[in-house]
Coordinates of C-alpha atoms in Angstrom, one line a residue:
M1159 CA 91.6 118.7 125.7
F1160 CA 91.1 116.1 128.4
I1161 CA 92.3 114.6 131.9
R1162 CA 93.7 111.3 131.9
R1163 CA 94.3 108.7 135.0
T1164 CA 98.1 107.3 134.5
Q1165 CA 99.5 104.4 136.8
T1166 CA 103.0 105.4 137.8
R1167 CA 105.5 104.4 140.4
C1168 CA 107.3 106.7 143.1
R1169 CA 111.1 107.0 142.0
A1170 CA 112.2 106.8 145.7
T1171 CA 110.3 103.7 147.0
G1172 CA 108.9 102.0 143.6
E1173 CA 105.4 102.0 145.0
P1174 CA 102.8 102.1 142.5
H1175 CA 100.2 105.0 142.7
E1176 CA 97.7 107.0 140.4
T1177 CA 98.4 110.6 138.9
Y1178 CA 96.5 112.8 136.8
R1179 CA 97.4 114.5 133.5
L1180 CA 96.0 117.3 131.4
V1181 CA 96.6 116.1 127.9
H1182 CA 95.8 117.1 124.1
S1183 CA 95.5 114.4 121.3
E1184 CA 97.7 115.6 118.2
R1185 CA 97.7 113.6 115.1
I1186 CA 101.1 113.1 113.0
G1187 CA 100.3 111.1 110.0
Q1188 CA 98.4 108.5 110.2
K1189 CA 98.9 108.3 114.0
V1190 CA 97.3 110.1 116.7
K1191 CA 99.7 111.0 119.9
Q1192 CA 98.6 112.1 123.3
V1193 CA 100.7 115.1 124.3
T1194 CA 100.9 115.9 128.2
L1195 CA 100.3 119.5 128.8
L1196 CA 100.3 119.6 132.8
N1197 CA 100.6 117.2 135.1
L1198 CA 98.0 117.5 137.9
G1199 CA 99.4 115.5 140.9
R1200 CA 98.1 112.3 142.5
H1201 CA 95.9 114.6 144.8
F1202 CA 93.8 116.1 142.0
S1203 CA 90.3 116.1 143.6
I1204 CA 87.9 117.2 140.8
Q1205 CA 85.3 114.4 140.2
P1206 CA 85.3 112.6 137.0
T1207 CA 82.0 113.9 136.0
F1208 CA 83.2 117.5 135.8
W1209 CA 86.5 116.6 133.8
P1210 CA 84.8 117.7 130.5
A1211 CA 83.5 120.8 131.9
L1212 CA 86.7 121.8 133.7
C1213 CA 88.5 121.4 130.2
R1214 CA 86.0 123.5 128.3
R1215 CA 86.5 126.1 131.0
V1216 CA 90.2 126.1 130.7
L1217 CA 89.8 126.5 126.8
E1218 CA 87.3 129.5 127.5
L1219 CA 89.8 131.2 129.9
L1220 CA 93.0 131.1 127.6
S1221 CA 90.7 132.2 124.7
L1222 CA 88.8 134.9 126.6
Q1223 CA 85.7 133.6 125.5
T1224 CA 84.3 133.4 129.2
S1225 CA 81.5 134.5 131.1
L1226 CA 82.1 135.8 134.7
F1227 CA 79.7 133.5 136.1
D1228 CA 78.6 130.2 135.2
P1229 CA 76.0 128.9 137.6
D1230 CA 76.1 125.4 136.5
L1231 CA 79.7 124.9 137.3
P1232 CA 80.9 124.2 140.9
Q1233 CA 83.0 126.4 142.6
T1234 CA 85.6 124.2 143.2
V1235 CA 85.7 123.4 139.5
A1236 CA 86.1 126.9 138.7
L1237 CA 88.6 127.6 140.9
A1238 CA 90.6 124.7 139.6
A1239 CA 90.2 125.9 135.8
E1240 CA 91.6 129.1 136.7
H1241 CA 94.6 127.7 138.6
I1242 CA 95.2 125.4 135.5
A1243 CA 94.9 127.9 132.9
A1244 CA 97.5 130.1 135.1
R1245 CA 99.8 127.3 134.9
L1246 CA 99.4 126.6 131.4
L1247 CA 100.3 130.2 130.7
A1248 CA 103.3 130.2 133.0
E1249 CA 104.6 126.7 131.9
S1250 CA 103.2 125.4 128.6
A1251 CA 102.3 128.3 126.3
P1252 CA 105.0 127.2 123.6
L1253 CA 103.3 123.9 123.7
L1254 CA 99.8 125.2 123.4
V1255 CA 100.7 127.2 120.3
R1256 CA 102.7 124.5 118.3
L1257 CA 99.6 122.1 119.0
S1258 CA 97.4 125.0 117.9
L1259 CA 95.1 124.3 120.7
I1260 CA 94.0 127.7 120.6
P1261 CA 93.2 128.8 116.8
T1262 CA 95.5 131.4 115.7
P1263 CA 97.4 132.2 112.3
A1264 CA 100.9 132.9 114.1
M1265 CA 102.4 132.8 117.4
S1266 CA 103.5 136.6 117.0
V1267 CA 102.2 139.1 114.4
V1268 CA 103.5 142.2 114.4
N1269 CA 102.0 145.2 113.0
E1270 CA 104.6 146.4 110.3
A1271 CA 103.1 149.9 110.0
A1272 CA 103.3 150.8 113.7
Q1273 CA 106.8 149.0 113.7
A1274 CA 108.1 151.4 110.7
A1275 CA 106.7 154.5 112.2
S1276 CA 108.3 153.6 115.7
E1277 CA 111.7 153.2 113.8
S1278 CA 111.1 156.3 112.0
V1279 CA 110.9 158.6 115.0
S1280 CA 113.9 156.8 116.9
S1281 CA 117.4 158.3 116.8
E1282 CA 119.2 155.3 117.7
P1283 CA 120.4 153.0 115.0
P1284 CA 118.4 150.1 114.3
E1285 CA 121.2 147.5 114.9
S1286 CA 121.5 149.0 118.7
R1287 CA 117.9 148.7 119.6
T1288 CA 115.9 146.1 120.9
P1289 CA 113.2 145.2 118.7
A1290 CA 109.8 146.8 119.7
E1291 CA 106.8 144.5 120.2
I1292 CA 103.8 146.2 118.7
Y1293 CA 100.5 144.6 118.6
T1294 CA 97.0 145.7 117.0
I1295 CA 94.6 144.6 119.9
D1296 CA 90.9 145.2 120.7
A1297 CA 91.0 147.6 123.7
N1298 CA 87.4 146.5 124.7
S1299 CA 88.6 142.9 124.9
L1300 CA 90.8 143.8 127.9
E1301 CA 90.5 141.6 131.0
L1302 CA 92.5 141.5 134.3
A1303 CA 92.8 138.5 136.2
R1304 CA 94.7 136.6 139.0
P1305 CA 95.7 139.7 141.1
R1306 CA 98.1 138.6 143.8
S1307 CA 100.2 140.8 146.3
I1308 CA 103.8 141.1 145.6
G1309 CA 105.2 143.9 148.0
V1310 CA 105.7 142.5 151.3
E1311 CA 106.8 139.1 149.6
Q1312 CA 109.5 140.6 147.7
V1313 CA 111.2 142.8 150.9
G1314 CA 110.7 139.5 153.1
L1315 CA 112.5 137.3 150.6
A1316 CA 115.3 140.1 150.4
A1317 CA 115.9 140.1 154.2
M1318 CA 115.9 136.3 154.2
D1319 CA 118.6 136.4 151.3
L1320 CA 120.7 138.8 153.6
V1321 CA 121.3 136.4 156.2
N1322 CA 121.2 133.2 153.7
F1323 CA 118.2 132.1 155.6
T1324 CA 117.2 129.4 152.8
S1325 CA 120.9 127.9 152.8
L1326 CA 120.5 127.4 156.5
L1327 CA 117.3 125.3 156.1
M1328 CA 119.0 123.5 153.2
G1329 CA 121.9 122.8 155.7
L1330 CA 119.7 121.6 158.4
G1331 CA 118.4 119.0 155.8
L1332 CA 114.9 120.5 155.1
S1333 CA 113.3 119.1 151.7
G1334 CA 112.1 121.7 149.0
P1335 CA 108.5 121.6 149.7
I1336 CA 109.3 122.0 153.7
R1337 CA 111.7 124.8 152.9
A1338 CA 109.2 126.7 150.6
A1339 CA 106.3 126.0 153.4
V1340 CA 108.9 127.5 156.0
V1341 CA 109.5 130.6 153.9
G1342 CA 105.7 130.8 153.2
S1343 CA 104.7 130.6 156.6
I1344 CA 107.1 133.3 158.0
I1345 CA 106.2 135.6 155.1
G1346 CA 102.4 135.0 155.7
R1347 CA 102.9 135.9 159.2
M1348 CA 104.7 139.1 158.1
A1349 CA 102.0 140.0 155.5
A1350 CA 98.5 138.6 156.9
P1351 CA 99.1 137.3 160.3
A1352 CA 96.6 134.7 161.2
S1353 CA 96.5 131.1 161.7
E1354 CA 98.3 128.4 159.7
A1355 CA 95.0 127.3 158.0
A1356 CA 94.4 130.9 157.1
T1357 CA 98.1 131.4 155.8
H1358 CA 97.6 128.5 153.5
R1359 CA 94.6 130.1 152.0
W1360 CA 96.5 133.5 151.7
L1361 CA 99.7 131.6 150.0
G1362 CA 97.3 129.8 147.7
Q1363 CA 94.4 132.7 146.6
R1364 CA 96.2 135.9 147.6
S1365 CA 100.1 136.0 147.4
G1366 CA 102.4 136.0 144.6
L1367 CA 105.1 134.5 146.7
G1368 CA 104.7 131.5 144.7
E1369 CA 105.7 133.2 141.4
L1370 CA 108.8 134.7 143.0
L1371 CA 109.8 131.1 144.4
D1372 CA 108.5 129.2 141.7
V1373 CA 106.4 127.0 143.9
D1374 CA 102.7 126.4 143.6
F1375 CA 101.1 126.8 146.8
E1376 CA 97.7 126.2 145.4
R1377 CA 98.6 122.5 145.3
M1378 CA 100.2 122.4 148.4
K1379 CA 98.5 120.7 151.2
P1380 CA 97.9 122.5 154.5
I1381 CA 99.6 119.5 156.3
T1382 CA 102.7 120.7 154.8
L1383 CA 102.7 124.0 156.7
Y1384 CA 102.2 122.3 160.1
R1385 CA 105.0 119.8 159.1
A1386 CA 107.2 122.7 158.5
S1387 CA 106.3 124.3 161.9
D1388 CA 107.5 120.7 163.6
A1389 CA 110.8 121.0 161.4
L1390 CA 111.6 124.5 162.8
M1391 CA 111.1 123.4 166.3
K1392 CA 113.3 120.4 165.6
H1393 CA 116.0 122.9 164.9
R1394 CA 114.7 125.6 167.1
D1395 CA 118.4 126.3 168.8
V1396 CA 120.5 126.3 165.8
I1397 CA 118.0 128.5 163.9
E1398 CA 118.0 131.1 166.3
R1399 CA 121.8 131.1 167.4
T1400 CA 122.8 131.0 163.6
L1401 CA 120.6 133.8 162.6
F1402 CA 121.3 136.0 165.4
N1403 CA 125.0 135.7 164.8
R1404 CA 124.5 136.3 160.9
V1405 CA 122.6 139.6 161.8
H1406 CA 125.2 140.3 164.3
D1407 CA 127.9 139.8 161.3
L1408 CA 125.7 141.8 158.8
F1409 CA 125.1 144.9 160.9
G1410 CA 128.3 145.0 163.0
F1411 CA 126.7 145.8 166.3
E1412 CA 128.1 145.0 169.6
T1413 CA 126.3 142.3 172.0
T1414 CA 127.2 143.8 175.5
V1415 CA 123.6 144.6 176.4
T1416 CA 120.9 142.1 176.8
L1417 CA 117.1 142.6 177.4
Y1418 CA 114.9 140.1 178.8
D1419 CA 111.1 140.3 178.8
L1420 CA 107.6 138.2 178.9
T1421 CA 104.5 138.0 177.0
N1422 CA 101.6 135.8 177.0
T1423 CA 99.0 134.9 174.5
Y1424 CA 95.4 133.1 175.0
F1425 CA 93.9 130.2 173.3
E1426 CA 90.8 130.0 171.4
G1427 CA 89.0 127.0 173.2
T1428 CA 90.3 124.9 176.2
A1429 CA 93.7 123.4 175.0
A1430 CA 93.1 120.6 177.6
A1431 CA 95.7 118.4 175.9
N1432 CA 98.5 121.2 176.4
P1433 CA 100.3 121.2 179.8
K1434 CA 101.3 124.8 179.2
A1435 CA 97.9 126.1 178.9
Q1436 CA 97.1 127.5 182.2
R1437 CA 95.1 130.3 183.7
G1438 CA 97.1 133.3 184.7
R1439 CA 97.2 137.2 184.5
S1440 CA 96.6 137.7 180.9
K1441 CA 98.1 141.1 179.4
E1442 CA 95.2 141.3 176.9
K1443 CA 92.4 140.9 179.9
R1444 CA 91.5 137.6 178.5
R1445 CA 90.8 136.0 182.0
D1446 CA 88.3 133.6 180.6
C1447 CA 91.0 131.9 178.5
P1448 CA 94.0 129.7 179.4
L1449 CA 97.2 131.3 178.3
V1450 CA 101.0 130.4 177.3
T1451 CA 103.9 132.5 178.0
L1452 CA 106.6 133.5 175.6
G1453 CA 109.8 134.6 177.0
L1454 CA 112.4 136.4 175.0
V1455 CA 116.2 137.5 175.2
L1456 CA 117.0 140.3 173.0
D1457 CA 120.3 142.5 172.3
G1458 CA 120.2 146.0 172.8
S1459 CA 119.8 146.4 168.9
G1460 CA 116.2 144.7 169.3
F1461 CA 117.1 141.3 167.6
V1462 CA 116.1 137.9 169.6
R1463 CA 118.9 136.1 170.8
R1464 CA 116.7 133.2 172.3
S1465 CA 113.1 132.5 172.9
Q1466 CA 111.4 129.9 175.0
T1467 CA 107.7 129.0 176.0
F1468 CA 106.6 128.8 179.3
D1469 CA 103.5 127.7 181.3
G1470 CA 100.6 130.4 181.0
N1471 CA 100.9 131.1 184.7
A1472 CA 104.6 131.4 184.8
S1473 CA 105.8 134.0 187.2
E1474 CA 108.3 136.5 185.3
G1475 CA 110.6 136.4 188.5
K1476 CA 111.2 132.6 188.1
T1477 CA 112.2 132.2 184.5
L1478 CA 115.3 134.5 184.0
A1479 CA 117.7 131.8 185.2
E1480 CA 116.4 129.1 182.8
M1481 CA 116.5 131.6 179.8
L1482 CA 119.9 133.1 180.4
K1483 CA 122.0 129.6 181.0
D1484 CA 123.3 128.3 178.0
L1485 CA 123.1 131.8 176.5
G1486 CA 126.8 132.3 175.6
A1487 CA 126.6 135.9 176.2
P1488 CA 129.7 137.7 176.3
P1489 CA 131.4 137.7 180.1
G1490 CA 130.2 140.6 181.9
A1491 CA 127.4 141.2 179.5
L1492 CA 124.6 144.0 181.0
V1493 CA 121.3 142.6 181.4
V1494 CA 118.5 145.0 181.5
M1495 CA 115.2 143.9 183.2
D1496 CA 111.9 145.9 184.5
A1497 CA 110.8 145.5 188.1
G1498 CA 108.7 142.4 187.0
I1499 CA 111.8 140.2 186.9
A1500 CA 114.5 142.0 189.1
T1501 CA 113.7 139.8 192.2
E1502 CA 116.7 139.7 194.8
A1503 CA 116.9 135.8 193.6
N1504 CA 117.5 137.0 190.2
L1505 CA 119.9 139.8 191.0
T1506 CA 122.0 137.2 193.3
W1507 CA 122.1 134.6 190.4
L1508 CA 123.2 137.3 187.8
R1509 CA 126.0 138.4 190.4
E1510 CA 127.2 134.7 190.8
H1511 CA 127.4 134.2 187.1
G1512 CA 129.3 137.2 186.0
Y1513 CA 126.6 139.3 184.7
R1514 CA 126.0 143.1 185.0
Y1515 CA 122.6 144.1 185.8
L1516 CA 120.5 147.2 185.3
V1517 CA 117.1 147.1 186.6
V1518 CA 113.8 148.8 187.9
S1519 CA 114.1 148.8 191.5
R1520 CA 111.3 146.9 193.3
E1521 CA 111.7 148.6 196.4
R1522 CA 108.5 150.9 197.4
A1523 CA 110.0 153.9 199.1
R1524 CA 110.7 156.7 197.1
Q1525 CA 113.3 159.7 197.5
F1526 CA 114.7 162.4 195.7
E1527 CA 116.6 165.5 196.2
A1528 CA 116.5 167.9 193.6
D1529 CA 119.6 170.0 195.0
T1530 CA 121.9 167.0 194.2
A1531 CA 120.2 165.9 191.0
I1532 CA 121.9 166.6 187.6
P1533 CA 119.6 167.3 184.3
I1534 CA 119.7 165.1 181.2
E1535 CA 117.9 166.0 178.2
T1536 CA 115.8 163.4 176.4
A1537 CA 115.4 162.7 172.8
A1538 CA 112.1 164.4 172.9
G1539 CA 113.9 167.6 174.3
S1540 CA 112.3 167.3 178.0
A1541 CA 114.5 167.1 180.9
V1542 CA 115.0 164.0 183.4
H1543 CA 116.7 165.0 186.7
I1544 CA 119.0 162.2 188.2
Q1545 CA 120.0 161.6 191.8
R1546 CA 122.8 159.3 192.1
I1547 CA 123.5 157.4 195.3
D1548 CA 126.5 154.9 195.7
D1549 CA 126.1 152.0 198.0
S1550 CA 129.8 150.7 198.8
E1551 CA 128.6 147.9 201.0
H1552 CA 126.6 145.9 198.3
Q1553 CA 128.6 147.5 195.4
E1554 CA 125.6 148.9 193.7
V1555 CA 124.4 152.3 192.5
R1556 CA 121.0 153.8 192.6
L1557 CA 119.5 156.4 190.3
Y1558 CA 116.5 158.2 191.7
C1559 CA 115.1 159.8 188.5
Y1560 CA 112.4 162.5 188.2
S1561 CA 110.7 163.9 185.1
E1562 CA 107.8 166.5 185.1
Q1563 CA 105.9 164.4 182.2
R1564 CA 105.9 161.5 184.4
E1565 CA 104.9 163.4 187.5
Q1566 CA 101.8 164.9 185.7
K1567 CA 100.9 161.5 184.4
E1568 CA 101.1 159.7 188.0
R1569 CA 99.3 162.6 189.8
G1570 CA 96.3 162.1 187.2
I1571 CA 96.3 158.5 188.0
N1572 CA 96.6 159.3 191.8
Q1573 CA 93.7 161.5 191.4
H1574 CA 91.6 159.3 189.6
L1575 CA 92.2 156.2 192.1
C1576 CA 91.5 158.7 195.1
E1577 CA 88.5 159.6 193.8
R1578 CA 87.3 156.4 193.0
F1579 CA 88.2 155.1 196.6
E1580 CA 86.4 157.9 197.9
A1581 CA 83.4 157.5 196.1
G1582 CA 83.2 153.9 197.5
L1583 CA 83.7 155.2 201.0
Q1584 CA 80.8 157.4 200.6
K1585 CA 78.6 154.8 199.2
I1586 CA 79.1 153.0 202.1
A1587 CA 78.5 156.1 204.3
D1588 CA 75.3 156.8 202.8
G1589 CA 74.0 153.2 203.0
L1590 CA 74.3 153.8 206.9
H1591 CA 71.1 156.2 206.5
K1592 CA 69.1 153.8 204.3
P1593 CA 66.8 151.1 206.0
R1594 CA 67.8 148.3 204.2
A1595 CA 71.6 148.8 203.7
E1596 CA 74.2 146.9 205.3
K1597 CA 75.1 148.3 208.6
R1598 CA 76.9 145.0 210.6
L1599 CA 80.4 146.0 211.6
D1600 CA 82.0 142.9 210.4
K1601 CA 80.6 143.0 206.8
L1602 CA 81.3 146.8 206.2
Q1603 CA 85.1 146.2 207.4
Q1604 CA 85.1 143.7 204.7
R1605 CA 83.7 146.1 202.3
I1606 CA 86.2 148.6 203.0
G1607 CA 89.2 145.9 203.1
R1608 CA 87.9 144.8 199.5
L1609 CA 87.7 148.5 198.5
Q1610 CA 91.5 149.0 199.6
E1611 CA 92.4 145.8 197.7
K1612 CA 90.9 147.2 194.5
Y1613 CA 92.4 150.6 194.4
H1614 CA 96.3 149.5 194.1
G1615 CA 97.4 150.8 197.6
I1616 CA 95.6 153.9 197.9
G1617 CA 93.9 153.2 201.0
Q1618 CA 97.1 153.0 202.9
H1619 CA 97.1 157.0 202.7
Y1620 CA 93.5 157.1 204.4
T1621 CA 92.6 156.8 208.0
I1622 CA 89.2 155.4 208.2
E1623 CA 87.1 155.1 211.4
L1624 CA 84.0 153.2 211.8
T1625 CA 81.7 154.1 214.7
P1626 CA 79.9 151.4 216.2
D1627 CA 76.5 151.5 218.2
E1628 CA 76.0 150.6 222.0
T1629 CA 75.8 146.9 220.9
G1630 CA 79.0 147.1 219.0
E1631 CA 77.8 144.9 216.2
K1632 CA 76.4 147.7 214.0
V1633 CA 77.9 151.0 212.5
I1634 CA 76.1 154.3 212.8
G1635 CA 78.9 156.5 211.4
L1636 CA 81.9 156.5 209.2
T1637 CA 84.7 159.1 208.8
W1638 CA 87.9 159.2 206.8
S1639 CA 90.8 161.7 206.0
K1640 CA 93.4 161.5 203.6
Q1641 CA 97.3 161.4 205.0
P1642 CA 99.8 160.5 202.1
K1643 CA 102.8 158.4 203.6
A1644 CA 106.2 159.7 203.2
G1645 CA 108.1 158.2 200.2
S1646 CA 105.1 157.0 198.3
R1647 CA 103.9 157.6 194.9
L1648 CA 101.3 160.3 196.3
S1649 CA 104.4 162.3 198.0
H1650 CA 106.9 161.6 195.3
P1651 CA 105.0 161.4 192.2
G1652 CA 107.1 161.2 189.1
V1653 CA 110.1 159.5 190.6
Y1654 CA 111.3 156.0 190.0
C1655 CA 114.6 154.3 191.1
L1656 CA 117.3 152.3 188.6
R1657 CA 119.3 149.8 190.3
S1658 CA 122.7 148.5 189.0
N1659 CA 126.1 146.7 189.9
E1660 CA 127.6 148.8 187.2
T1661 CA 129.5 151.4 189.4
Q1662 CA 132.3 152.7 186.7
W1663 CA 129.5 154.4 184.4
D1664 CA 128.3 157.6 185.0
A1665 CA 124.6 158.4 186.0
E1666 CA 123.8 159.6 182.4
K1667 CA 125.4 156.6 180.4
L1668 CA 123.3 154.3 183.0
W1669 CA 120.0 156.3 182.2
R1670 CA 120.3 156.0 178.5
T1671 CA 121.2 152.3 178.5
Y1672 CA 118.0 151.8 180.2
I1673 CA 116.0 153.7 178.1
M1674 CA 116.9 151.3 175.4
L1675 CA 114.5 148.9 177.2
T1676 CA 111.5 151.5 177.1
D1677 CA 112.4 152.1 173.4
L1678 CA 112.8 148.4 172.8
E1679 CA 109.3 147.8 174.4
A1680 CA 107.7 149.7 171.7
V1681 CA 109.3 147.7 169.1
F1682 CA 108.5 144.7 171.0
R1683 CA 104.7 145.6 170.4
S1684 CA 105.4 144.9 166.7
L1685 CA 105.4 141.2 167.5
K1686 CA 102.4 141.2 169.9
S1687 CA 99.9 143.3 167.9
E1688 CA 101.4 143.3 164.5
L1689 CA 102.7 139.8 163.7
G1690 CA 99.7 137.5 165.0
L1691 CA 100.9 136.4 168.2
R1692 CA 97.5 136.4 169.6
P1693 CA 95.5 134.5 169.8
V1694 CA 96.5 130.7 169.5
Y1695 CA 94.4 128.1 167.5
H1696 CA 96.3 125.3 168.3
H1697 CA 96.0 122.9 171.1
K1698 CA 99.0 120.5 170.8
E1699 CA 102.0 121.8 172.6
V1700 CA 104.6 121.3 169.9
R1701 CA 102.2 123.0 167.3
V1702 CA 101.7 125.9 169.8
D1703 CA 105.4 126.3 170.4
G1704 CA 106.0 126.3 166.3
H1705 CA 103.2 129.0 166.2
L1706 CA 104.9 131.2 168.5
F1707 CA 108.2 130.3 167.0
I1708 CA 107.1 131.4 163.4
T1709 CA 106.2 134.7 164.7
V1710 CA 109.7 135.2 166.6
L1711 CA 111.2 134.3 163.3
A1712 CA 108.9 136.7 161.2
Y1713 CA 110.0 139.7 163.7
Q1714 CA 113.6 138.9 163.0
F1715 CA 113.1 139.8 159.3
V1716 CA 110.9 142.6 160.0
Q1717 CA 113.8 144.2 162.6
I1718 CA 116.1 143.4 159.5
I1719 CA 114.0 145.5 156.9
R1720 CA 113.3 148.2 159.3
R1721 CA 116.9 148.6 160.5
Q1722 CA 118.1 149.2 156.8
L1723 CA 115.2 151.5 156.2
K1724 CA 116.0 153.5 159.3
E1725 CA 119.6 154.1 158.1
H1726 CA 118.1 155.8 155.4
G1727 CA 115.6 158.0 157.4
I1728 CA 112.4 155.9 157.2
H1729 CA 111.1 155.4 160.8
D1730 CA 107.8 154.0 160.0
R1731 CA 106.3 151.1 162.3
W1732 CA 105.9 147.7 160.5
S1733 CA 102.0 148.1 160.1
T1734 CA 102.6 151.3 158.0
L1735 CA 105.1 149.6 155.8
R1736 CA 103.0 146.8 155.3
D1737 CA 100.2 149.1 154.2
I1738 CA 102.7 150.4 151.8
L1739 CA 103.8 147.6 150.4
S1740 CA 100.5 145.8 150.1
V1741 CA 99.4 148.2 147.3
Q1742 CA 101.4 146.5 144.8
Q1743 CA 99.7 143.5 143.0
R1744 CA 100.8 141.1 140.2
V1745 CA 97.9 140.7 137.8
T1746 CA 97.6 139.4 134.0
A1747 CA 96.3 141.5 131.4
S1748 CA 94.9 139.5 128.5
F1749 CA 93.9 141.1 125.1
R1750 CA 92.2 139.9 121.8
R1751 CA 94.7 140.5 118.9
A1752 CA 93.6 141.9 115.4
D1753 CA 94.4 138.6 113.9
G1754 CA 92.2 136.8 116.2
G1755 CA 95.0 135.6 118.6
I1756 CA 95.2 136.3 122.4
L1757 CA 97.8 138.3 124.0
H1758 CA 98.6 137.4 127.8
I1759 CA 100.5 140.0 129.8
R1760 CA 101.6 139.1 133.3
K1761 CA 103.4 141.8 135.5
S1762 CA 103.4 143.7 138.8
T1763 CA 101.8 147.1 138.8
Q1764 CA 103.9 150.5 138.9
P1765 CA 104.8 151.3 142.6
E1766 CA 103.8 154.4 143.8
A1767 CA 105.9 157.1 145.4
E1768 CA 106.3 155.7 148.9
L1769 CA 106.7 152.3 147.8
A1770 CA 109.1 153.3 145.2
R1771 CA 111.3 154.9 147.8
I1772 CA 111.1 151.7 149.8
Y1773 CA 112.3 149.5 146.9
H1774 CA 115.0 152.1 146.2
T1775 CA 116.3 152.1 149.7
L1776 CA 116.7 148.3 149.9
G1777 CA 118.1 148.0 146.3
L1778 CA 115.4 146.0 144.8
D1779 CA 113.3 145.6 141.6
P1780 CA 110.5 147.9 141.6
L1781 CA 108.5 145.4 139.4
P1782 CA 109.1 142.1 141.0
G1783 CA 108.6 138.9 139.2
G1784 CA 109.5 140.4 135.8
V1785 CA 107.1 140.5 132.6
Q1786 CA 105.5 137.4 131.2
K1787 CA 104.2 137.5 127.6
T1788 CA 102.4 134.6 126.1
L1789 CA 101.0 134.9 122.5
L1790 CA 98.2 132.2 121.4

C-alpha cells in the first residue's frame, strides 16, 4: 500500500490538476498492476515524507496491530490514518479482502459447531430462517473506535424530510456539496450551536451525520460552509415562504394570528466593516459590544413567517411596517405585539393596511374596578380578573387585567426600588453632617435627579425638600415623604392594559389570544439561548445575516420536532430533548477472529428508554445508520 500523485483533468472545464490516490500493487501472472483503493482528492495535505508512515498506520488500524499512541507520528498524520481506515472499511472492504491486503485464510469463516447448535435449538424450519452469522473471536481483542453522535442528526433529517427541504434546495439550483453543507450547518446549530468554524470541526470529528447522508465531512473544506451560508441568503425569501407554506400544510393550522418580536445579539470584536454593527441597548447587558438586531414575524403556532436583520440600535417601534409590508398575511389578520412595538404610529399603519391588532397598551395610567370585572381561569389554575371598556369613538376595546400573582411580583419589585431609592436619599442626608461631604445645593439637586432617573420612575411618588442655609448655596437639611400617585403601579399593582380594534370578540377570547404571545416568548427563548444566536463571530454583513438565518432555520426544524412530540404528550424543551438524543453514539467494534482474521462491526448503540420513546413517537429507526460488517 502506498500513495501516488496522479495528473488528471477536470471533466467540466478540462483543466489539468493533481490528485492523490491510495493504491496497492497486485501481481497478475508476470505483470504487476496498481489497484486504486481510495481516491484521496486533490487537497490531500500530508507531506510526502510521512506517506510511508501513514500507510503503515492504516494497515495497523485495519489489522488491530496498533498502539494507542505513537510519539513519532504527527497528530495530523494519525488523524488522517484513522479517517482513511474508516473510509476503506466503509467503501473498499471487499477489495481489501480480494487483494489479501490483510492476511486471512478466508473472508468469512463460520464456526460450524456453533451454527449447528444454534440450528438445533431453533423451532423454525431451516429454509425460513436467516442464516446466523456466528464467529469465534478473541474477546480480549475488542477495540471500540470512532464514536460519533447520531441522535439529533436522525431527528433533524426526519424533520427536513417532512417538508422536503432537500428537494427545495435542489430546486433552487444548489449543488450537492453546498446542499450537504447547508444541512450540516443547520443540524450542527441544532445539536452543537457554535460558530461555523466550530460546526465544521463538529461535523468532521464528532457527528455521524456524514454516514446518514453518505457525505465525507472530514474532507469538506471550511469555506464550503461559508459558501452554503451565502447561498441561503441569496434565496432567503423563497426558502422562508416555501418552508412556512409546507409547515402550514403539514400541520393544518390557521394563519389568522401574527406575532412580532425583536431580539439582538452582540459581536465578538468591533465589526467595523459591518454597517449594522451599532451600539444599542443589549438584552444580554453587553453594552461593551456592538449589536445587530433580528426581527421575526411568527404565526400563532410558533413558526417563523419572515425574518430580517436590522441595525443594532434599531428602535422596536420603527421596524414593524418594514417587516409586515409584502408579508402576504391574510386580510384582517390579527397582529399581536408587546408594548415596545405598539406605538401610535404603528397602530395607525396597521389600521390603514387592514390589519387587526391586539397589543399591550403603552398608556401609563392604570385603573381597575373589581365590581365590573369578570374572572377567567388560567392554564395554571389561578384567576385573572378582566374589566372591559369599549371606546366607540376610536372603535377600540381596552381590557384592564388584574392577577394576584402579578400583584405580588410587582409589590416585591416596588418595595425593592423604594428601599433602594430611600437608601440613596439617606446617604445624601447623612453626608450633610460630615465635614468633607458634598453640601452645595446645585450639586445635591443633580444627585437627586440622577437617583430619580436610576430607579425607574419611583421618584415621582416622593416629595423631597432641600433646606438651604442663609446664603442659599449650601444645604443644611433633607426631608422626604412617600405619596403614591393615583393610577400608577404603586397604587394599582398587578394591573395591565390590553388594547385592540377587534371589538367583536369577548374579553376572554381577547385575553387568551394575547397569552399566546407570552407563551410564544418562552418558546422564542429556545432560539436565543439554545440555538447559538449569541454571540456572532463574523464581521462581514452577509455572513452575519447568514449566521442568524441558519439559526432561524434550525429553530423552524426544532419547532417541527417539538410539535410532533407535543401531540403525543412529550413537552420537554429543546435543551432537554437534545441531551436525551445526544446519548446515542455510532461506534465501530473490532475483534480478532480465531482464524487470524479481523471482524469490524459498525452500528449505533441501543437507545435508552427516553430516547426509544422519542424514536417511537416520530416513527424513526432506533438504530440509525444500520449495521456494517466487514471481514478481513
